[in-house]
Coordinates of N, CA, C and O in Angstrom, one line a residue:
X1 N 87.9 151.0 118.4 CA 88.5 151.4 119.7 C 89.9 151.8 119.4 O 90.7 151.0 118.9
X2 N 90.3 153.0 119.7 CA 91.6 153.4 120.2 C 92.3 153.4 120.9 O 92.2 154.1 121.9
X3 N 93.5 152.5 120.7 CA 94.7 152.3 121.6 C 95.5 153.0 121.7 O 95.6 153.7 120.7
X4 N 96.4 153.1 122.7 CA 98.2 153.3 122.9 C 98.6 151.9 122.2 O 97.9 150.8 122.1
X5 N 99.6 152.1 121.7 CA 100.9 150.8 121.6 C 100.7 149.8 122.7 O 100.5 148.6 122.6
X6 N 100.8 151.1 123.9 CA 101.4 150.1 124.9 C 100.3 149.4 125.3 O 100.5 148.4 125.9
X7 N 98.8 149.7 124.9 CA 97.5 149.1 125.4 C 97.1 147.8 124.7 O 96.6 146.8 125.1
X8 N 97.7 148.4 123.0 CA 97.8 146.7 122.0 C 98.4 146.1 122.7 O 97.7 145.2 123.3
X9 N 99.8 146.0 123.1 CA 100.6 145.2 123.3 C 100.5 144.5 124.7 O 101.5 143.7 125.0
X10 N 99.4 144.5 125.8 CA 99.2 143.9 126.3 C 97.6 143.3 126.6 O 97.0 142.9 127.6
X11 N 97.4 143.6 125.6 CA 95.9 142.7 125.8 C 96.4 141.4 125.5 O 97.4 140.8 125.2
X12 N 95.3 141.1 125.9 CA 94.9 139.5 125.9 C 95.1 139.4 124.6 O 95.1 140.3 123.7
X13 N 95.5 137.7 124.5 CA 95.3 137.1 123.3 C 94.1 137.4 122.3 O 94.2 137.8 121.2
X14 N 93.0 137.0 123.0 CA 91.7 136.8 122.4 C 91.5 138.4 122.0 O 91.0 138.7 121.0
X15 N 91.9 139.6 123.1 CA 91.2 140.6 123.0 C 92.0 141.1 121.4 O 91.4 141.5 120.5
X16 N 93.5 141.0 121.5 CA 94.5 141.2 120.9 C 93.9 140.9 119.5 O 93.9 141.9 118.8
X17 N 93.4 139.7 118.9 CA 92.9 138.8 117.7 C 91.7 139.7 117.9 O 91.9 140.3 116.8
X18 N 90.7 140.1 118.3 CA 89.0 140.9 118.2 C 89.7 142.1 117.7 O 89.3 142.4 116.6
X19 N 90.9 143.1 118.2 CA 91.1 144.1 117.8 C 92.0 144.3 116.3 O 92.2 145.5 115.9
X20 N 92.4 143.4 115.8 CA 93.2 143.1 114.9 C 92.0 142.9 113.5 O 91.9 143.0 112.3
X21 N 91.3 142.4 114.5 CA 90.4 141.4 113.1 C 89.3 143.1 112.5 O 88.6 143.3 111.5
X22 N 89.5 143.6 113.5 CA 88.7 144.8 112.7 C 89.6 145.9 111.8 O 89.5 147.1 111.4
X23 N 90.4 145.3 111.8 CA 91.5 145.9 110.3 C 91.6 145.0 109.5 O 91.7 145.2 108.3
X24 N 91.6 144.2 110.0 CA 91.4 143.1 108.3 C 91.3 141.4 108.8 O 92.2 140.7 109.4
X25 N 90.1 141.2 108.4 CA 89.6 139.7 108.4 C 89.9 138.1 108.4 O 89.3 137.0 108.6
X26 N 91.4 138.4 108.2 CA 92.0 137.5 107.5 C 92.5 136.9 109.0 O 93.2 137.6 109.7
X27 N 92.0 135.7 109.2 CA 92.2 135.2 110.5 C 93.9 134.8 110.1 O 94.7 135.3 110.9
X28 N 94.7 134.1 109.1 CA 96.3 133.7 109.6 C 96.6 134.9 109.6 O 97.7 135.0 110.1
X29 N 96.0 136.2 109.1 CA 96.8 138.1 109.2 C 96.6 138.7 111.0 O 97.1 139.5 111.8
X30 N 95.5 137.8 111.1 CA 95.2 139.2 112.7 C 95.7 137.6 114.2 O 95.7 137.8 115.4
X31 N 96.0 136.9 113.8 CA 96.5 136.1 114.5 C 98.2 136.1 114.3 O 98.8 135.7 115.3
X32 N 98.8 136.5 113.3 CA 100.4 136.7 113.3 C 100.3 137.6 113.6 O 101.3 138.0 114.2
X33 N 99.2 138.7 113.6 CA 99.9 140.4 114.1 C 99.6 140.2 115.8 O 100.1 141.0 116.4
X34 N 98.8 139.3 116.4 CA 98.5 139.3 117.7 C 100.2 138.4 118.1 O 100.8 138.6 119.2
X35 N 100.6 137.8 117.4 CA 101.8 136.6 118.4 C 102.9 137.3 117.5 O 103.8 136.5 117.3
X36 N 103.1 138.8 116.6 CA 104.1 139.7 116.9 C 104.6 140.7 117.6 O 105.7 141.2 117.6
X37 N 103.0 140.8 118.4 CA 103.7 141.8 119.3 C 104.5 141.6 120.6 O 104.6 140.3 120.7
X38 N 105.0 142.1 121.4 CA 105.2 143.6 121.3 C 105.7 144.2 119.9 O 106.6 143.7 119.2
X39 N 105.2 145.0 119.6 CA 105.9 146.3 118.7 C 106.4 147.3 119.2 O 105.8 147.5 120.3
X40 N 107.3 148.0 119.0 CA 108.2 149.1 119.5 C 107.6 150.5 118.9 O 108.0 151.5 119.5
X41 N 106.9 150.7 117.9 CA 106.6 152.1 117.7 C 105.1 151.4 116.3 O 105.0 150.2 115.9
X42 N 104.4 152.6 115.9 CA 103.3 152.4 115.2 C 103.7 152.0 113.7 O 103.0 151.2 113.1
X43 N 105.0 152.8 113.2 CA 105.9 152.1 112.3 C 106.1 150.7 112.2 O 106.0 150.0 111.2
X44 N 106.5 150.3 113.2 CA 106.7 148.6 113.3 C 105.5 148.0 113.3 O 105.3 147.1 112.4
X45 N 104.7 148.4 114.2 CA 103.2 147.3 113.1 C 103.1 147.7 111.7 O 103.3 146.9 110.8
X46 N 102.8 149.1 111.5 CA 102.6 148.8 109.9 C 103.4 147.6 109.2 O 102.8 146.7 108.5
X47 N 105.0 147.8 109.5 CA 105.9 147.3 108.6 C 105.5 145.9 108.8 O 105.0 145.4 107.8
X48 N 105.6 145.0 109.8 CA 105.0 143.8 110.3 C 103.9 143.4 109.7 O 103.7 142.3 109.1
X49 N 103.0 144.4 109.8 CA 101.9 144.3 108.7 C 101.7 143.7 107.5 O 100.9 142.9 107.0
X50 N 102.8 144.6 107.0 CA 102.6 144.4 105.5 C 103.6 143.4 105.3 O 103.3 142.9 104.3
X51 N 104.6 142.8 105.8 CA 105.3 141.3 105.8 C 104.4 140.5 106.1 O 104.5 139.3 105.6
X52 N 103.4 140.9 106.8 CA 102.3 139.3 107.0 C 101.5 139.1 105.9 O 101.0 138.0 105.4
X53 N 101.3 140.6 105.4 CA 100.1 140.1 104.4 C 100.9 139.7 103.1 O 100.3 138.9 102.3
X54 N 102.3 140.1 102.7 CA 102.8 139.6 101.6 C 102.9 138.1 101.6 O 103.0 137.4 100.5
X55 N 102.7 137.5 103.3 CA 103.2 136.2 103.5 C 101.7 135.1 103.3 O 101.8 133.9 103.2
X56 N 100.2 135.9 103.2 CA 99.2 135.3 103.1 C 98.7 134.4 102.1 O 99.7 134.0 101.5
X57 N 97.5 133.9 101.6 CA 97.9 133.1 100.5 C 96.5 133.6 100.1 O 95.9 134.4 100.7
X58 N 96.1 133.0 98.7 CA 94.5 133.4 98.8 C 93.8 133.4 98.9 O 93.0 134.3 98.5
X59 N 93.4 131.8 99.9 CA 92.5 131.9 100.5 C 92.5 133.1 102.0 O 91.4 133.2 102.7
X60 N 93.4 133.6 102.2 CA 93.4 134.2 103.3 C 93.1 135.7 102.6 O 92.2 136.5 103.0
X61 N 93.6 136.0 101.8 CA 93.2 137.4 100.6 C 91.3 136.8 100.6 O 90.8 137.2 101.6
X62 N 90.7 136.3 99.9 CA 89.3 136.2 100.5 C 88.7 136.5 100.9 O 87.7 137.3 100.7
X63 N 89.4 135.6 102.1 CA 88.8 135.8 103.8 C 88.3 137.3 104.4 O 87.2 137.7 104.9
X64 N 89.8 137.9 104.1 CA 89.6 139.5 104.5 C 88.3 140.0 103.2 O 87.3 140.4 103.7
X65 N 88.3 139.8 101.8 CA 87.5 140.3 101.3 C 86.0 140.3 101.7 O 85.1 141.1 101.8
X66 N 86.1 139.0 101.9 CA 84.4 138.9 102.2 C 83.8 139.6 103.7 O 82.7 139.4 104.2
X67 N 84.6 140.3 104.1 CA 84.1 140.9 105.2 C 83.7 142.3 105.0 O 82.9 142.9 105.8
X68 N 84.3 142.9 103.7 CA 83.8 144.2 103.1 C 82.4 144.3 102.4 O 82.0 143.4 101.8
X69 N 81.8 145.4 102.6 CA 80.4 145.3 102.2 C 80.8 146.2 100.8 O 81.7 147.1 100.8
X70 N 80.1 145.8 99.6 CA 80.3 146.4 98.6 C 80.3 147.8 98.3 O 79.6 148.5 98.9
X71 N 81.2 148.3 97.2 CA 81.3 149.8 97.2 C 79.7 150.4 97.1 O 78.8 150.0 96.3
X72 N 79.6 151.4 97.8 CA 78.2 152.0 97.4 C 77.0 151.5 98.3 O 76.0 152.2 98.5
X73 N 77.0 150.3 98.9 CA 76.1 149.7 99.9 C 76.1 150.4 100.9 O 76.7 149.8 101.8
X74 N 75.6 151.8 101.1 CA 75.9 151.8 102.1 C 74.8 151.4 103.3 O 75.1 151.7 104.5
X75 N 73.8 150.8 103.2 CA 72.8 150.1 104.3 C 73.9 148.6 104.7 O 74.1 148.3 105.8
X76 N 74.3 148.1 103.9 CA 75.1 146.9 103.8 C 76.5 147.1 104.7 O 77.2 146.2 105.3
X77 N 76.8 148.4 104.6 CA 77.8 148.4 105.1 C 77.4 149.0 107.0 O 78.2 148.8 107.9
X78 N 76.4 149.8 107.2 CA 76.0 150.3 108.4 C 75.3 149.1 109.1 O 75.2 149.2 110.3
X79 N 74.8 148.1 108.5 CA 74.2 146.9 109.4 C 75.7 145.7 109.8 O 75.9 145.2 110.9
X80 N 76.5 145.6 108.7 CA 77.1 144.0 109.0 C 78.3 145.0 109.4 O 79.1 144.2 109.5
X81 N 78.7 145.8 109.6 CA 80.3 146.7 110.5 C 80.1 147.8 111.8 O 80.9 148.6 112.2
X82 N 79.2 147.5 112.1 CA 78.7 148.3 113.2 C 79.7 148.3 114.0 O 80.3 149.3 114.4
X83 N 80.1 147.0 114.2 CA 81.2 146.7 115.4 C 82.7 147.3 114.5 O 83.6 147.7 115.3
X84 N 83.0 147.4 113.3 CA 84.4 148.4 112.9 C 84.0 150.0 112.8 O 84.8 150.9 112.5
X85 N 82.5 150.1 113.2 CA 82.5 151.4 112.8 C 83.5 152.5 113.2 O 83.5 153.5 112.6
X86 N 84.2 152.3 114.2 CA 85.5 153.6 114.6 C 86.3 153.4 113.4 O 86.1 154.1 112.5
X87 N 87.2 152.6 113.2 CA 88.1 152.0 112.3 C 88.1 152.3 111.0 O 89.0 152.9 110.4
X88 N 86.4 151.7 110.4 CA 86.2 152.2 109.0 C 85.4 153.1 109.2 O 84.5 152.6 108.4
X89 N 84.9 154.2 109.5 CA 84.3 155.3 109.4 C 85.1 156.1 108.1 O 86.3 156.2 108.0
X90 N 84.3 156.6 107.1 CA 84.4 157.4 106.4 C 85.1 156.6 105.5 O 85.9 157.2 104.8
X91 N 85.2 155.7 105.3 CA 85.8 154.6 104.3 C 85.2 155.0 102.5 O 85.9 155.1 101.5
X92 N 83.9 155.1 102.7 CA 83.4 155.3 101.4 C 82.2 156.6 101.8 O 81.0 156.4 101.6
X93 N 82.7 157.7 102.2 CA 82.1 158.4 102.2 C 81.7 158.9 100.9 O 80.6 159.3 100.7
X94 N 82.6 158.8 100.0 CA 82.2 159.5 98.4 C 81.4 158.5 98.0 O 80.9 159.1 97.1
X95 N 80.8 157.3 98.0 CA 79.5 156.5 97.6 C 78.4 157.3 98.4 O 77.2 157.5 98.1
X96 N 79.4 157.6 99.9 CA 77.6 158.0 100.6 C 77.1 159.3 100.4 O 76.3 159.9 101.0
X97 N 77.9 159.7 99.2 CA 77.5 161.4 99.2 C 77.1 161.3 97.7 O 76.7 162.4 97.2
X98 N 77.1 160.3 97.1 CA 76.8 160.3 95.3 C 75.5 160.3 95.0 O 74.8 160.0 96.0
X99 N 75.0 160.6 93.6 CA 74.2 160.6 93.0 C 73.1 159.4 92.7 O 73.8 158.4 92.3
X100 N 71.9 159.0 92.9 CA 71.5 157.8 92.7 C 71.9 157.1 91.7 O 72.0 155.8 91.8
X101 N 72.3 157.8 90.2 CA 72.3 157.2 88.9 C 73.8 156.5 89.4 O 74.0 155.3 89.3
X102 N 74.7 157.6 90.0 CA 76.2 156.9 89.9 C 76.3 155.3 91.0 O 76.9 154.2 90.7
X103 N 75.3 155.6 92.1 CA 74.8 154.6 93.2 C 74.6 153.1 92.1 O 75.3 152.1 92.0
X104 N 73.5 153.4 91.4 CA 72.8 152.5 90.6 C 74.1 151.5 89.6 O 74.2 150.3 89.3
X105 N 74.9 152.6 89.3 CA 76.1 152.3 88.1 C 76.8 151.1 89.2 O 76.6 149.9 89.1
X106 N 77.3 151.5 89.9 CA 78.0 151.0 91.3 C 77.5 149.6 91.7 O 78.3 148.6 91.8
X107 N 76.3 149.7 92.0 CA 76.0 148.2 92.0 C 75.6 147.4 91.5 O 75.2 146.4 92.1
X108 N 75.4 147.6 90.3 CA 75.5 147.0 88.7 C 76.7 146.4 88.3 O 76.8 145.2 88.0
X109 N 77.7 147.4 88.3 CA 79.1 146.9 88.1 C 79.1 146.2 89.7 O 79.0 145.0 89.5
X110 N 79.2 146.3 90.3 CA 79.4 145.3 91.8 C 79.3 143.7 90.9 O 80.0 142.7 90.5
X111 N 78.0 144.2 90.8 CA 77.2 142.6 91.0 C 77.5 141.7 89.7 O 77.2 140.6 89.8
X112 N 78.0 142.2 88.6 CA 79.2 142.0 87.9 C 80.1 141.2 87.5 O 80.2 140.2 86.8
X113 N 80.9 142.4 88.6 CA 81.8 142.0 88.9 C 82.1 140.7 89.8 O 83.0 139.8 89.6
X114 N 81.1 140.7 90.9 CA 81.5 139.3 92.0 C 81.1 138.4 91.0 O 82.0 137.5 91.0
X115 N 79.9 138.1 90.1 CA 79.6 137.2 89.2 C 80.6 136.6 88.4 O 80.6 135.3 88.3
X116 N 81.5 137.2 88.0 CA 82.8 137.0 87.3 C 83.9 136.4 88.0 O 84.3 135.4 87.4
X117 N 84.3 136.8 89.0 CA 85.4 136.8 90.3 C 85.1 135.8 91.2 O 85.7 134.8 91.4
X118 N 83.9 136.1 91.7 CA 83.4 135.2 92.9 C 83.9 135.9 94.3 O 83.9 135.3 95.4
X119 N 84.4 137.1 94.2 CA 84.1 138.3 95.4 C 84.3 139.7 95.0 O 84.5 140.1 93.9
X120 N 84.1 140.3 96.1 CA 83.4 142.1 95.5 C 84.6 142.6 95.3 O 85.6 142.0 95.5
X121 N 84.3 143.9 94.8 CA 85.4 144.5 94.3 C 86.2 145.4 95.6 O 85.6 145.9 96.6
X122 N 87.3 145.5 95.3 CA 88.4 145.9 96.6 C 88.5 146.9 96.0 O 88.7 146.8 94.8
X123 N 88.5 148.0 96.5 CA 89.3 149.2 96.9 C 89.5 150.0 97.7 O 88.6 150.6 98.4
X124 N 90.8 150.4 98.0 CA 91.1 151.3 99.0 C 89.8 153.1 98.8 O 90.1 154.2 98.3
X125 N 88.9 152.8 99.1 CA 87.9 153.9 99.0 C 88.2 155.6 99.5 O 87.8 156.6 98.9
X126 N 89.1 155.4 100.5 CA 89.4 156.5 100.8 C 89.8 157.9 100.9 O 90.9 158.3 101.3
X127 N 88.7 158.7 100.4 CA 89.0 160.0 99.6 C 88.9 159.9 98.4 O 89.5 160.6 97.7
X128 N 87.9 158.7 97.7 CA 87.7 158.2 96.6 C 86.4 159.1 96.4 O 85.5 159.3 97.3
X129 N 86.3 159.6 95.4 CA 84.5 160.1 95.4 C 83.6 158.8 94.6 O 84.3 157.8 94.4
X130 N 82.3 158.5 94.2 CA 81.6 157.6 93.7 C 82.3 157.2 92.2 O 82.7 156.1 92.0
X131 N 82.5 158.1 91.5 CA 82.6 158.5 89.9 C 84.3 157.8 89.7 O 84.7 157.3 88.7
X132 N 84.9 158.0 90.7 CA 86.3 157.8 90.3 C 86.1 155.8 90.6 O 86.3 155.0 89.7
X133 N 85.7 155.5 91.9 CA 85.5 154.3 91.9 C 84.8 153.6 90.7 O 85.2 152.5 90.3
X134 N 83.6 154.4 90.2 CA 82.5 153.3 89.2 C 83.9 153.4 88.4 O 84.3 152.2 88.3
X135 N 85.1 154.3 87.7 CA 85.7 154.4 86.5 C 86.8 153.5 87.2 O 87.6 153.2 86.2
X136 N 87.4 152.9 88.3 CA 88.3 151.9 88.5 C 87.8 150.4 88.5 O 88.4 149.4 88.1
X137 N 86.2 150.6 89.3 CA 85.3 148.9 88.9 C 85.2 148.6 87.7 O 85.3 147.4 87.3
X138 N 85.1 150.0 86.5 CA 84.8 149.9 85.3 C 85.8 149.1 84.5 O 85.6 148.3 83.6
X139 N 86.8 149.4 84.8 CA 88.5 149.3 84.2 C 88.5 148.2 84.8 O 88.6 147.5 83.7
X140 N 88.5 147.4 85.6 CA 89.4 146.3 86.5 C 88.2 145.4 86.0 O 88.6 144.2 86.0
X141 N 86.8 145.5 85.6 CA 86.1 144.5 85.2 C 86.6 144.0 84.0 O 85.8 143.3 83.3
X142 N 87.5 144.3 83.6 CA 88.7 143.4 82.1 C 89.5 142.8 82.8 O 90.5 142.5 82.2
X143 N 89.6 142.5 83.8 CA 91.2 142.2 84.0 C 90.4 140.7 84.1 O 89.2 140.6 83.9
X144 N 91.3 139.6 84.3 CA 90.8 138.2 85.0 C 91.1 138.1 86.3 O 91.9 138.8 87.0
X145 N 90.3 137.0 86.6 CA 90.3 136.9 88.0 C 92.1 136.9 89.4 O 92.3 137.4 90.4
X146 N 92.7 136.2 88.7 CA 93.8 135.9 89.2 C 94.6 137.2 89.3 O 95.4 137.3 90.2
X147 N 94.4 138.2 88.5 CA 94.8 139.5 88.1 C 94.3 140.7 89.4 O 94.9 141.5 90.0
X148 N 92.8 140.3 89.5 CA 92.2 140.8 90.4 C 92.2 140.7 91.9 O 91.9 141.5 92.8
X149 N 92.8 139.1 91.8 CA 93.1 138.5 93.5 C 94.3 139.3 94.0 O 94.5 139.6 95.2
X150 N 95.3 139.7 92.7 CA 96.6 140.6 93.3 C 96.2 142.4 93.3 O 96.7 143.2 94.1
X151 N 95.3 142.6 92.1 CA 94.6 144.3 92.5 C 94.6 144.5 93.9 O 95.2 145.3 94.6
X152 N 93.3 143.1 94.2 CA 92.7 143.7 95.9 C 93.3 143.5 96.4 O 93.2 144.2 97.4
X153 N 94.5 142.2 96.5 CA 95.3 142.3 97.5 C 96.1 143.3 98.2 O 96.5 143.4 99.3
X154 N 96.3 144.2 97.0 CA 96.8 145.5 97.2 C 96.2 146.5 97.8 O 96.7 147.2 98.7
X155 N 95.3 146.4 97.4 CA 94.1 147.4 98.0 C 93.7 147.3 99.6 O 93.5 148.1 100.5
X156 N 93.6 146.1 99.6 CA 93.4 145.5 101.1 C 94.3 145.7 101.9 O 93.8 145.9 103.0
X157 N 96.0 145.9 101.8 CA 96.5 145.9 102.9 C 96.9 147.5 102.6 O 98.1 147.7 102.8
X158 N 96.1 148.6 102.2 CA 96.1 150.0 102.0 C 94.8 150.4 103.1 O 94.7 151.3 103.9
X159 N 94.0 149.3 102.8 CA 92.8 149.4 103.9 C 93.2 149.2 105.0 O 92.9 149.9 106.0
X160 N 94.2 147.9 105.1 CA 94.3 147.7 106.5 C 95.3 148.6 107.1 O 95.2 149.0 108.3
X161 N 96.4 149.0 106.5 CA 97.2 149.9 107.2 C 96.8 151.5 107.7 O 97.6 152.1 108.4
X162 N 95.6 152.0 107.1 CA 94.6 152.9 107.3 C 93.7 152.5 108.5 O 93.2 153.5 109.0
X163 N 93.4 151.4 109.1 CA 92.9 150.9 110.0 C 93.3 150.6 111.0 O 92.6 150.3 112.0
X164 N 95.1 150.6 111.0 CA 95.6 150.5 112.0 C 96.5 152.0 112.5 O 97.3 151.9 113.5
X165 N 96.3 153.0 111.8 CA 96.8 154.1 112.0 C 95.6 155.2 112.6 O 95.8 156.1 113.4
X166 N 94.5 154.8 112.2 CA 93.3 154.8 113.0 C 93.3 154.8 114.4 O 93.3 155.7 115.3
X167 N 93.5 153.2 114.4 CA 93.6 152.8 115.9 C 94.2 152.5 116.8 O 93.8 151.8 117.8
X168 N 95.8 153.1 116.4 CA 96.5 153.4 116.9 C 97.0 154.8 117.0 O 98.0 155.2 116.4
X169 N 96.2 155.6 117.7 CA 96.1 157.3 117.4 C 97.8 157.7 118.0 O 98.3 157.1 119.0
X170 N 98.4 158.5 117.4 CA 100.1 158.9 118.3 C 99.4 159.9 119.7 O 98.6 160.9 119.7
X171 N 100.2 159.0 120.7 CA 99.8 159.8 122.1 C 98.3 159.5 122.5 O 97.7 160.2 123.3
X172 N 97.5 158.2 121.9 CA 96.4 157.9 122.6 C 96.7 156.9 123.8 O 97.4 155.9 123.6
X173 N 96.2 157.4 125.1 CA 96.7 156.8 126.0 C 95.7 155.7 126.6 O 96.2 155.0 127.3
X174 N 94.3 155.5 126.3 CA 93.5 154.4 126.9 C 93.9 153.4 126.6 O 93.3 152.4 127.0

């Protein structure tokens, strides 16, 4: 759903936390972004944004992860995000346009990788095609885990600030 500023900034609580949470998961992230607003321009949420998520911890990095359906799933990702479908639309369009073999590579390395980690792999997908992602899952399945909680944490609040520029269109007035 697409907002005005001025339409975030006065919803409800609860409505405020449902619209937040479809940018990123992390219930202490979309509950500080609901009890900072008002915001003054789309700039100031981002920035607010990204002070919250520096302020999260890892179980809250997690939290947001496990709400992502793995790179390349895309049945996985059209059943459990129906409800972000405005938001994350075209998130991993280069998985949904790839090759089976590169598909196949993809969730091989997935399944992996979460084996290793104990959640899926994060990336900001975005204009990513299949091949560049398998060659960053490929690379990042060396790192250790602890290494990897600060990768996606990265990655995650690249997703989420993409999610809120989304849905906060400049000059959307509903």
């Amino acid at each position: 759903m697409t907002l005005s500023l001025s339409a975030l900034n006065n919803l409800s609580t609860h409505e405020a936390e449902n619209w937040f949470s479809q940018c990123c998961a992390s219930e202490s992230w979309f509950k500080a972004m609901t009890a900072g607003r008002p915001f003054s321009s789309i700039d100031a949420v981002k920035r607010y944004s990204d002070k919250v998520w520096q302020d999260c911890s890892t179980t809250d990095f997690l939290q947001a992860f496990e709400a992502h359906p793995m790179i390349g799933d895309v049945n996985s990702l059209r059943a459990k995000y129906a409800s972000t479908k405005s938001m994350a639309s075209n998130e991993q369009q280069g998985a949904s346009e790839a090759d089976e073999q590169v598909l196949e590579s993809l969730a091989g390395a997935n399944k992996t990788y979460l084996e290793k980690n104990g959640f899926i792999f994060i990336i900001c997908a975005s204009g990513l095609s299949a091949k560049t992602m398998l060659n960053a899952l490929t690379e990042r399945l060396e790192n250790d885990t602890t290494t990897e909680i600060t990768l996606a944490a990265a990655e995650q609040i690249k997703i989420t600030l993409l999610r809120l520029e989304k849905g906060l269109e400049k000059g959307a007035t509903n």
